[in-house]
Coordinates of N, CA, C and O in Angstrom, one line a residue:
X168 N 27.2 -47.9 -39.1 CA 26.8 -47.2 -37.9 C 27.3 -45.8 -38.0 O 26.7 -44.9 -37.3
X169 N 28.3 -45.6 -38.8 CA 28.5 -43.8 -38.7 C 27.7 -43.0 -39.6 O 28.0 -41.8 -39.5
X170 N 26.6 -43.4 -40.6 CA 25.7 -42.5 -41.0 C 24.5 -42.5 -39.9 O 23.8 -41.5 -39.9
X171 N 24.4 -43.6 -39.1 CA 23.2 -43.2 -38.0 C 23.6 -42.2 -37.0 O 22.7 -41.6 -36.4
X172 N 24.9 -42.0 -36.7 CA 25.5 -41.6 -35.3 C 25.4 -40.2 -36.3 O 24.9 -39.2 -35.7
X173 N 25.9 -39.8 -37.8 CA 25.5 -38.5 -38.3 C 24.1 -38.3 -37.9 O 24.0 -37.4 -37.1
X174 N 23.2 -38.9 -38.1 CA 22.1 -38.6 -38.4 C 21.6 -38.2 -37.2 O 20.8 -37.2 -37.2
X175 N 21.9 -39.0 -35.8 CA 21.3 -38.7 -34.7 C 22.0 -37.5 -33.7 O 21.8 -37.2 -32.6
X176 N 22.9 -36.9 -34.7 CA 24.2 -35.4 -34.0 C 23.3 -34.7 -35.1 O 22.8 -33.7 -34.5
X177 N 22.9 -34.6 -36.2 CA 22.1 -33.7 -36.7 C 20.3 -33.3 -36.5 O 19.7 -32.3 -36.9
X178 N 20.0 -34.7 -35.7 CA 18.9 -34.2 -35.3 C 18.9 -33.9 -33.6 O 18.0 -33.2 -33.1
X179 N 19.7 -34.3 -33.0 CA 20.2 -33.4 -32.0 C 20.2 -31.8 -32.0 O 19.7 -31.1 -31.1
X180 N 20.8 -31.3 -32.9 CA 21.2 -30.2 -33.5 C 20.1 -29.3 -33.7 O 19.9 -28.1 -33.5
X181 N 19.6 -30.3 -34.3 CA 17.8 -29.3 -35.0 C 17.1 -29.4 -33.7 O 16.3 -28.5 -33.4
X182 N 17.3 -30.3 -32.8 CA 16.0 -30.2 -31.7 C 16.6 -29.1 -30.5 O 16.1 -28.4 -29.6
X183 N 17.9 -29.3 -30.8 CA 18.5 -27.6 -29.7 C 18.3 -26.5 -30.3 O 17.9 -25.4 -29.7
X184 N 18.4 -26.5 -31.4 CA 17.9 -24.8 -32.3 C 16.3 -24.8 -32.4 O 15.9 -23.8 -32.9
X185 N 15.5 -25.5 -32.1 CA 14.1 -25.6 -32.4 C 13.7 -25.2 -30.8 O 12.7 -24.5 -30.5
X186 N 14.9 -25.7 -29.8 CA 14.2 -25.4 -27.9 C 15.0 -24.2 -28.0 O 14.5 -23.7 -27.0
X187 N 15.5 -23.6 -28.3 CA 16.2 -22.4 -28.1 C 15.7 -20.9 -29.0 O 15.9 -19.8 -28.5
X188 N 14.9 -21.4 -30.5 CA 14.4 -20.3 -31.0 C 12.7 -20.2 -30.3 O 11.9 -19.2 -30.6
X189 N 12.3 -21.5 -29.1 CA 10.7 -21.6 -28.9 C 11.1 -20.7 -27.7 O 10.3 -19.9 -27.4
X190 N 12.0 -20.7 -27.1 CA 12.6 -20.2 -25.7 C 12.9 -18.6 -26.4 O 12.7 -17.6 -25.7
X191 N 13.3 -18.5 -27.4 CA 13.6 -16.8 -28.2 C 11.8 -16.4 -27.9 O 11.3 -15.5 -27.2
X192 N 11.5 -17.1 -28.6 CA 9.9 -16.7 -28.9 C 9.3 -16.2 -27.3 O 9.0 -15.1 -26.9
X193 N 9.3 -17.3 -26.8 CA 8.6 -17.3 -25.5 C 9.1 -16.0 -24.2 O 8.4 -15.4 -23.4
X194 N 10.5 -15.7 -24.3 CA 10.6 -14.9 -23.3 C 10.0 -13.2 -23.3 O 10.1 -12.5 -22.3
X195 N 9.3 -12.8 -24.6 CA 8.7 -11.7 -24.7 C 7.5 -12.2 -24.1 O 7.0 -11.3 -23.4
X196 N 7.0 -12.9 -24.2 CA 5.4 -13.5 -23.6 C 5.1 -13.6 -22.0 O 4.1 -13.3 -21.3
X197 N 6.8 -14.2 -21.8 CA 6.7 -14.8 -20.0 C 6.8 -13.0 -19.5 O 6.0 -12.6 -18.7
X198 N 8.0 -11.7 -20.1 CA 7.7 -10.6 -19.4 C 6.5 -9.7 -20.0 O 6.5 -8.5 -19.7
X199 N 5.6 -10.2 -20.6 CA 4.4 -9.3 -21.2 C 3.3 -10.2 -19.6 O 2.4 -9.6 -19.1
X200 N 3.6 -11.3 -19.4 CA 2.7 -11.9 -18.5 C 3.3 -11.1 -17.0 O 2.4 -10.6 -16.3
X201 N 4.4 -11.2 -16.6 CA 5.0 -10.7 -15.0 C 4.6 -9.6 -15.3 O 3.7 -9.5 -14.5
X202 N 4.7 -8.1 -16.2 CA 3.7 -7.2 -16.3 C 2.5 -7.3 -16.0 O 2.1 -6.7 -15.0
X203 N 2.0 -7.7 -16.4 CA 0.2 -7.6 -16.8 C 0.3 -8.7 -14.9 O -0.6 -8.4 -14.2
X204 N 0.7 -9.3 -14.7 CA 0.8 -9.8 -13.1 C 0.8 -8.6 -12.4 O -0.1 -8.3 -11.6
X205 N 2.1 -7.7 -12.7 CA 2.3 -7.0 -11.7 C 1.6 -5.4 -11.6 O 1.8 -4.5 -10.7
X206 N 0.7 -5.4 -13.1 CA -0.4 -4.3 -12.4 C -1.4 -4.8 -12.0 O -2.4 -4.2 -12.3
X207 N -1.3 -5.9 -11.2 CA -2.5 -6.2 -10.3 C -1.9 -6.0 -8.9 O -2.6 -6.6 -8.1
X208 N -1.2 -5.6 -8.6 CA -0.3 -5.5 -7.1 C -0.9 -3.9 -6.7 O -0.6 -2.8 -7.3
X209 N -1.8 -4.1 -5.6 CA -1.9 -2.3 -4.9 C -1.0 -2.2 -4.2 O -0.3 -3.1 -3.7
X210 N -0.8 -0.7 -3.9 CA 0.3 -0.3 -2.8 C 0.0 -0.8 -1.6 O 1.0 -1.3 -1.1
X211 N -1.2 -0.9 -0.7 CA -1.5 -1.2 0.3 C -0.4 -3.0 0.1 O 0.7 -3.1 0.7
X212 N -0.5 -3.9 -0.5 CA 0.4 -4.9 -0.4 C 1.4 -4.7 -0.4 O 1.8 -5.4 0.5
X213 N 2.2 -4.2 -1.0 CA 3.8 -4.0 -0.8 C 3.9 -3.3 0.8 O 4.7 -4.0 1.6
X214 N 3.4 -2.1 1.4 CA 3.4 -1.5 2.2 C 3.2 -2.6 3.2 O 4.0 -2.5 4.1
X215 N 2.2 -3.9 3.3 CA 1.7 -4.7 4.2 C 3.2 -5.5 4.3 O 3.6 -6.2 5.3
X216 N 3.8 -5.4 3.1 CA 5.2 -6.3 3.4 C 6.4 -5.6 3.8 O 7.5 -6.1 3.9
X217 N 6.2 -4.3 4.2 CA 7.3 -3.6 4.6 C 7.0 -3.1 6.0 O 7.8 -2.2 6.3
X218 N 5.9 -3.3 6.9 CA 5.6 -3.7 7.9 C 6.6 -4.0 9.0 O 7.1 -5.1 9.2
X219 N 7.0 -2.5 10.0 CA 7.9 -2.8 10.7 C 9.3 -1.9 10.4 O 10.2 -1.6 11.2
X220 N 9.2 -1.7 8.9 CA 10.3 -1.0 8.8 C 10.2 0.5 8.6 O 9.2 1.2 8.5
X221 N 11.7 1.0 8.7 CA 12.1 3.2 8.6 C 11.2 2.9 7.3 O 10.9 1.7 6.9
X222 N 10.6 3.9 6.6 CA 9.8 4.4 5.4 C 9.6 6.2 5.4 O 9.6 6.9 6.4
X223 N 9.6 6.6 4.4 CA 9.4 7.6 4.3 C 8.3 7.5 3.6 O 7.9 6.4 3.0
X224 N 7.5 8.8 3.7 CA 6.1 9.1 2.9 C 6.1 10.2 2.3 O 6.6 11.0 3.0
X225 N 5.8 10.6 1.0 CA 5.1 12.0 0.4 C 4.2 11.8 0.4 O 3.7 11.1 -0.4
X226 N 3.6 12.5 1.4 CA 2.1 12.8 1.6 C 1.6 14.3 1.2 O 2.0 15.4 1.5
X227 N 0.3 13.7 0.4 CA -0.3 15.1 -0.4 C -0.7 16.0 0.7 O -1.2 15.4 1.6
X228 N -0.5 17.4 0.8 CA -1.3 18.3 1.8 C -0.4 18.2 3.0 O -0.7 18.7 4.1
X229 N 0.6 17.6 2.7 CA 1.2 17.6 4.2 C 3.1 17.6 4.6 O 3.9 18.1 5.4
X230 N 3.2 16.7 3.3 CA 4.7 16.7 2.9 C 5.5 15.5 3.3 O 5.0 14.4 3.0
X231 N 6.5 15.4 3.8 CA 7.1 14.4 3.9 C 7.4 13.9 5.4 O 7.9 14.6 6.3
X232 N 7.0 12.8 5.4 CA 6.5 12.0 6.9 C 7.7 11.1 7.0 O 7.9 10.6 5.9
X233 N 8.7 10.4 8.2 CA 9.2 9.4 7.8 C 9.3 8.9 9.4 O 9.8 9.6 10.3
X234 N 9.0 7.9 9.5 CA 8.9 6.7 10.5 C 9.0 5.4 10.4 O 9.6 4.9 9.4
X235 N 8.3 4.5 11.4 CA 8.3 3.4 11.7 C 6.5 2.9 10.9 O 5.5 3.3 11.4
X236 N 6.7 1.8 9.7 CA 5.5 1.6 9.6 C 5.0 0.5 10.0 O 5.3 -0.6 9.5
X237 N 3.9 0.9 11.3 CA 3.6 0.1 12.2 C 2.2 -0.9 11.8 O 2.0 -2.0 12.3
X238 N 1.3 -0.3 10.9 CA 0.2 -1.2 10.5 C -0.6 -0.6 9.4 O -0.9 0.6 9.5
X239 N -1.1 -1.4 8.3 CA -1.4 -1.7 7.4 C -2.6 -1.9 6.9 O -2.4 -2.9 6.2
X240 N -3.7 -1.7 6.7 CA -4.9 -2.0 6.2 C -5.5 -1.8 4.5 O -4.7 -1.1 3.8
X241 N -6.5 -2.1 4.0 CA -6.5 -2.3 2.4 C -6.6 -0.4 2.2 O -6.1 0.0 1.1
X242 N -7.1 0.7 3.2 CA -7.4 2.4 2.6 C -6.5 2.9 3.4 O -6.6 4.1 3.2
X243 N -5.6 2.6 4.4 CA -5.2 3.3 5.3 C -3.6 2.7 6.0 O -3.5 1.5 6.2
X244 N -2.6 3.4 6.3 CA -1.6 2.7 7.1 C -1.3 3.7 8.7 O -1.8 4.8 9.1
X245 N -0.7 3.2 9.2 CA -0.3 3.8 10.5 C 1.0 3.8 10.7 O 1.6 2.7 10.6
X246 N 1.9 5.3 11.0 CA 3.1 4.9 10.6 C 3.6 6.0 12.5 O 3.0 6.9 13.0
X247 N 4.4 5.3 12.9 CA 4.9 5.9 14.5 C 6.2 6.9 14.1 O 7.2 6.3 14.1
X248 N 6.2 7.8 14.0 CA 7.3 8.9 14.0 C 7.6 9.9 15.2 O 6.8 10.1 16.1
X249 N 8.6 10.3 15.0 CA 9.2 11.4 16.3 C 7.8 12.4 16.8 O 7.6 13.1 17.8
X250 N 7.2 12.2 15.9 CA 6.0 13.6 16.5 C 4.9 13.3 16.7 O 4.0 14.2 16.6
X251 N 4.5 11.8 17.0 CA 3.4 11.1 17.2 C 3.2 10.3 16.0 O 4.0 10.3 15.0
X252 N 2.0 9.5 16.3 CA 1.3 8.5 15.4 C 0.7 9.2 14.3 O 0.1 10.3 14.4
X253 N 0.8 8.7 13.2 CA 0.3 9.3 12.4 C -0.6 8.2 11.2 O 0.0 7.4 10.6
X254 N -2.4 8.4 11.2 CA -3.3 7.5 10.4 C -3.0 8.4 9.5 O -2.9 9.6 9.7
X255 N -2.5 7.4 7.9 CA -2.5 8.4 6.5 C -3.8 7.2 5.5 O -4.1 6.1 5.1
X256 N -3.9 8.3 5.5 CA -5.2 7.3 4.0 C -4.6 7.1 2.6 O -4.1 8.1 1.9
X257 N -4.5 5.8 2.2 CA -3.4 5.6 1.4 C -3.6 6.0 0.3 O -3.0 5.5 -0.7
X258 N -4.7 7.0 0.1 CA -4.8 7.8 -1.0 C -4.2 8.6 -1.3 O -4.1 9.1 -2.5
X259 N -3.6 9.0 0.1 CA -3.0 11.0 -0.1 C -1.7 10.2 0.4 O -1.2 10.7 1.4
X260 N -1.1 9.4 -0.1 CA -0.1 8.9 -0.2 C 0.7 9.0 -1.7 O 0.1 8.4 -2.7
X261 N 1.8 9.7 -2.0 CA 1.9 9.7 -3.1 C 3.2 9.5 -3.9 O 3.4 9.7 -5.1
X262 N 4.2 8.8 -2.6 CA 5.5 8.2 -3.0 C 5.9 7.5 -1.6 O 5.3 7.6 -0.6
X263 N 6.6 6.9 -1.7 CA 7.2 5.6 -0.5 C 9.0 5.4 -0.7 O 9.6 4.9 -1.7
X264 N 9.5 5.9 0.3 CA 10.9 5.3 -0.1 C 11.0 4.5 1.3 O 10.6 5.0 2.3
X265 N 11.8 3.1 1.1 CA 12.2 2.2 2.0 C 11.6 0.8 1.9 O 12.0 -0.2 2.4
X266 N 10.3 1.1 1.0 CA 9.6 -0.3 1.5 C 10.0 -1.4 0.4 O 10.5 -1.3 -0.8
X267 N 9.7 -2.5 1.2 CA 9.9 -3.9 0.6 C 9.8 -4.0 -0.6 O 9.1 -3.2 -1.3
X268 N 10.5 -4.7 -1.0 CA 10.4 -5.1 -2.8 C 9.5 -6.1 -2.8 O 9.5 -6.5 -4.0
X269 N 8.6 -6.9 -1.9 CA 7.8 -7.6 -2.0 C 6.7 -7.2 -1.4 O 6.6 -6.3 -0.6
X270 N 5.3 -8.4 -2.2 CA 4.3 -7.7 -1.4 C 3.6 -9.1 -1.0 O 4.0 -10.3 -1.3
X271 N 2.3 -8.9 -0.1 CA 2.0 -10.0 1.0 C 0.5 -9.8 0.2 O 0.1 -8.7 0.2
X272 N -0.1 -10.7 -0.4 CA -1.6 -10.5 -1.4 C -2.5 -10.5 0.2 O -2.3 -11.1 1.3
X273 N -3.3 -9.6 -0.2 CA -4.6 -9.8 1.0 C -5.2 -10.9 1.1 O -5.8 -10.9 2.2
X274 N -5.4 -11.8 0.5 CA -5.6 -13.3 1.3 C -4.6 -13.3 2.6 O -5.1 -13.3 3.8
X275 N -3.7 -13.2 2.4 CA -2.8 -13.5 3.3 C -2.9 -12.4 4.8 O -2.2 -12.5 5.8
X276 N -4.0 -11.6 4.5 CA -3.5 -10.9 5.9 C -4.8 -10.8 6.8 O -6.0 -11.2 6.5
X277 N -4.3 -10.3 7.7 CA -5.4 -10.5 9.3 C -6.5 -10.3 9.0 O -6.8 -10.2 7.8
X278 N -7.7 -10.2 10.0 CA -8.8 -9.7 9.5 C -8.8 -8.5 10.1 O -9.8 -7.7 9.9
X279 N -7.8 -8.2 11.0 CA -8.1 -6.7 11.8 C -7.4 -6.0 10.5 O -7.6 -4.8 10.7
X280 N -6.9 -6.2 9.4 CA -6.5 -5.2 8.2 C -7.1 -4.9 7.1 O -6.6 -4.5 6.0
X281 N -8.7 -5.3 7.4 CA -9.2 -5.5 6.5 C -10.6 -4.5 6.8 O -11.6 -4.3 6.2
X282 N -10.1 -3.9 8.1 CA -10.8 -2.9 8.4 C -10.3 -1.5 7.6 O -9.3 -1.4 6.9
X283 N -11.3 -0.3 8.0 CA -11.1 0.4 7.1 C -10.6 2.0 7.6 O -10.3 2.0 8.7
X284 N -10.6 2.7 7.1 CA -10.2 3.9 7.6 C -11.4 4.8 9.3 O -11.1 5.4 10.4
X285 N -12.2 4.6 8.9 CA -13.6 4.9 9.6 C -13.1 3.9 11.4 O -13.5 4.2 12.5
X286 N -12.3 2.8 11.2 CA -12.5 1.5 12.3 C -10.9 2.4 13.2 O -10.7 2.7 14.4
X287 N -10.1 2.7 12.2 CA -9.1 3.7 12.7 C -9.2 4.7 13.6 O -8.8 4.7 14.8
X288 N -9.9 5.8 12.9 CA -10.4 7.0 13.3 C -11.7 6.6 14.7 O -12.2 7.6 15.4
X289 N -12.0 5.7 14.9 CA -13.1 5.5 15.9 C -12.5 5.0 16.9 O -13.1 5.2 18.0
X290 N -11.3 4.5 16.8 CA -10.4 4.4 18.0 C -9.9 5.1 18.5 O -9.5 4.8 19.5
X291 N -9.5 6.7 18.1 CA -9.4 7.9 18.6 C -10.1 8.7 19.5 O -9.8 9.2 20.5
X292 N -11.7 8.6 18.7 CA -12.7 9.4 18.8 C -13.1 8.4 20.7 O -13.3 9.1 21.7
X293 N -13.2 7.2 20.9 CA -13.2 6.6 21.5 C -12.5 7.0 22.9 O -12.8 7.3 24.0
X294 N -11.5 6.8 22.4 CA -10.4 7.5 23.6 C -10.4 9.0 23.6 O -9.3 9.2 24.1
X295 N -10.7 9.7 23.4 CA -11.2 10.8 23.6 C -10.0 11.6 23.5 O -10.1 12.8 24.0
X296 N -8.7 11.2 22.9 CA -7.6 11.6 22.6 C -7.8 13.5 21.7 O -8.7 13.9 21.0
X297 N -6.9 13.9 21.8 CA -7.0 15.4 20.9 C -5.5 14.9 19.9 O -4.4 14.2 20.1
X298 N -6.1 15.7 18.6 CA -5.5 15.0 17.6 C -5.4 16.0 16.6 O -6.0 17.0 16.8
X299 N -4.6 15.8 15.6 CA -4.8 17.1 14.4 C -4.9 16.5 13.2 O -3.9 15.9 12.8
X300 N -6.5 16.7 12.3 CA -6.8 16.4 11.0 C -5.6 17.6 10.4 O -5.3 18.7 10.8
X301 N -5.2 16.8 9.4 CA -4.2 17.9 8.3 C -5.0 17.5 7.0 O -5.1 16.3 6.7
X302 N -5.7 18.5 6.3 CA -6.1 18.1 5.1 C -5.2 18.3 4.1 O -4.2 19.0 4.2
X303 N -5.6 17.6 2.5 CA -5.1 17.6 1.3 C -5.0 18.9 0.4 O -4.7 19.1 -0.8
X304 N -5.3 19.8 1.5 CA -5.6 21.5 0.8 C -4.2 22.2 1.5 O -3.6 23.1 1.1
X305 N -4.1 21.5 2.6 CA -2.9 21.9 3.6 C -3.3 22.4 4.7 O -2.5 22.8 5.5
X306 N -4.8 22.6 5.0 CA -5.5 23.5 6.3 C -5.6 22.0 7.4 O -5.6 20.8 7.0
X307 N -5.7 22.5 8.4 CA -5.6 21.5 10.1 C -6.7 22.0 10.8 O -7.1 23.1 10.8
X308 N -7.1 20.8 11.5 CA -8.3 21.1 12.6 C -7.9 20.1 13.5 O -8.2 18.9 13.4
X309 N -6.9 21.1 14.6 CA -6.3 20.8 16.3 C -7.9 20.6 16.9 O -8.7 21.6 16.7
X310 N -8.4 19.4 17.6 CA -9.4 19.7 18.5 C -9.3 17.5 18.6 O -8.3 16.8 18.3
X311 N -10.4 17.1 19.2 CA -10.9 16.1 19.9 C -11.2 15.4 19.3 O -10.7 14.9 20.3
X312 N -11.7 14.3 18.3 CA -12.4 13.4 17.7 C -13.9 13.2 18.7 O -13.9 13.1 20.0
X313 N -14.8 13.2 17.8 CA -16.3 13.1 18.9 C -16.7 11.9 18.2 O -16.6 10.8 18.8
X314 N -17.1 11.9 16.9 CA -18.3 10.8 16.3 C -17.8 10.4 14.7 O -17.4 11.2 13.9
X315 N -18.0 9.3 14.3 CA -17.0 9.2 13.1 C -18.5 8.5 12.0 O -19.1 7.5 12.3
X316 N -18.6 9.2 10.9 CA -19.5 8.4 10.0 C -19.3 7.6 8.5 O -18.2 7.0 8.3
X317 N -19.7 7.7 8.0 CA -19.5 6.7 6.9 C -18.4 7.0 6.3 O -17.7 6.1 5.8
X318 N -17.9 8.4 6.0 CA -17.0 9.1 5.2 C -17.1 10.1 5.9 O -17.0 10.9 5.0
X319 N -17.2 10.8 6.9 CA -16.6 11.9 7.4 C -16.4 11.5 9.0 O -16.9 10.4 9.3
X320 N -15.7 12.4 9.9 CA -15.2 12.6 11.0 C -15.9 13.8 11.5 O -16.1 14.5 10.5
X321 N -16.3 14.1 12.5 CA -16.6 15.0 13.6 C -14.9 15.4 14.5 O -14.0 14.5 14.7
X322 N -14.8 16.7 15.0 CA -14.1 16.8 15.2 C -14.5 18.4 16.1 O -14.9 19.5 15.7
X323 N -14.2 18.0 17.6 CA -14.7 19.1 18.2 C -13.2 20.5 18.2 O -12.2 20.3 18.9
X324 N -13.2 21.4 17.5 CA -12.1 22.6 17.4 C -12.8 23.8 18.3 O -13.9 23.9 18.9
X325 N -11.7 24.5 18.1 CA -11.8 26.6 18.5 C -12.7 26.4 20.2 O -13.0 25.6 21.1
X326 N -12.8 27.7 20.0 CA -13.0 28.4 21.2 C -14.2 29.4 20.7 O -14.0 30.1 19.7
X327 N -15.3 29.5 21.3 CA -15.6 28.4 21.9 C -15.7 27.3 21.0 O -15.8 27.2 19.8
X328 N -15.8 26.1 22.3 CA -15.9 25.0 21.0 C -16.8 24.6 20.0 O -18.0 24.6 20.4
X329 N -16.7 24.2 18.7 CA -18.1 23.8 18.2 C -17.2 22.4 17.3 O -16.0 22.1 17.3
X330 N -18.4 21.7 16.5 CA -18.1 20.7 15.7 C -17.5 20.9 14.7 O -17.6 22.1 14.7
X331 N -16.8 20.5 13.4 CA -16.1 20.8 12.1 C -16.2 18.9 11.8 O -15.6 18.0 12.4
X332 N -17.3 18.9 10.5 CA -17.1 17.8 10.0 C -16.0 17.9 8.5 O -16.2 18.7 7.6
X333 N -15.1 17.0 8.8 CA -14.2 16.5 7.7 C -14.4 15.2 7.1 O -14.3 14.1 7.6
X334 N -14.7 15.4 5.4 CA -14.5 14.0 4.9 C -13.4 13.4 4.8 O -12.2 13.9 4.9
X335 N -13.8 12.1 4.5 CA -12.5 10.8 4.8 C -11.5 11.5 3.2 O -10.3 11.4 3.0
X336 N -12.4 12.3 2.2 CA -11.6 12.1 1.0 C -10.7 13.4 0.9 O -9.8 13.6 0.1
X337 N -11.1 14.1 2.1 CA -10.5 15.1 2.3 C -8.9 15.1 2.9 O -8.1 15.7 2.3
X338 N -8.7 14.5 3.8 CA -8.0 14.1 4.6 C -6.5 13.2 4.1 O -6.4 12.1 3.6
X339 N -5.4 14.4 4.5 CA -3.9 13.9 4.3 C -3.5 12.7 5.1 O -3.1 11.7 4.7
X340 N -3.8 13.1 6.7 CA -2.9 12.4 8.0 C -4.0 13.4 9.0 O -4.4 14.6 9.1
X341 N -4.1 12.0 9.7 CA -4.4 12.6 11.2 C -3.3 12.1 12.1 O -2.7 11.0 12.0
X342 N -3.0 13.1 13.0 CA -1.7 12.9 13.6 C -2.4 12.9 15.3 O -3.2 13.7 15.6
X343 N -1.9 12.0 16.2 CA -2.1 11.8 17.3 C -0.9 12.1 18.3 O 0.3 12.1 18.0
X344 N -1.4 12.4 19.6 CA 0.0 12.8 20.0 C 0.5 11.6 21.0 O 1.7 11.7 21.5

């Protein structure tokens, strides 16, 4: 019996060094896979999971924004700060400090978030609120929201008044008061 009790502590032995060099092998594989996972994550998802919280923004053409981020959509967020509401197109977004280390996949969210920047801006124009486009160049147009189209905004400014269309790709933050 004590050459089998060797025999079965030596293949013990080989079958821990055999799960431990497949486990060597494999853990370059498991973080080459949570990479290649995790450049499928957009910002709009992480941002959808930090929903509610202080955030800061660097925003292109405009600078640094920091509020309450109040809602979320797949091109656009809405964030409530000391100087009004502010719609940012999450393009001219270009750093984030505060938000969640996790994110919420768009399966998972509303269908009112899945509207788009244009469903935003038409609730302004609607309410007939006066508002200030800040563009990505750094120039503003203070005036009214009138009519909102596929990719640009109407926007009644100056004195006297006349229209100034602004595209959506143009556009930093529109700020509401």
């Amino acid at each position: 019996m004590g050459w089998e009790a060797d025999l079965f502590g030596v293949l013990d032995d080989l079958e821990q060094q055999a799960e431990a060099m497949y486990d060597a092998e494999r853990a370059p594989e498991l973080a080459d896979r949570s990479r290649a996972e995790y450049q499928q994550v957009p910002l709009a998802t992480r941002l959808m999971s930090s929903v509610g919280r202080e955030v800061t923004l660097h925003v292109t053409g405009l600078g640094v924004l920091a509020g309450r981020l109040d809602r979320v959509a797949h091109d656009w967020c809405l964030v409530a700060g000391p100087t009004g509401d502010w719609i940012l197109p999450l393009a001219a977004v270009a750093a984030v400090d505060g938000a969640s280390d996790r994110a919420v996949p768009q399966v998972a969210w509303s269908p009112l978030a899945r509207l788009g920047l244009g469903s935003a801006l038409r609730r302004l124009a609607d309410a007939g609120e006066r508002c200030v486009l800040h563009r990505l160049d750094g120039a503003r147009h203070d005036g009214a929201l009138r009519r909102v189209g596929q990719d640009f905004v109407e926007i009644v400014v100056g004195e006297p008044p006349h229209v100034t269309l602004v595209a959506f790709t143009a556009l930093a933050a529109v700020q509401s008061r």
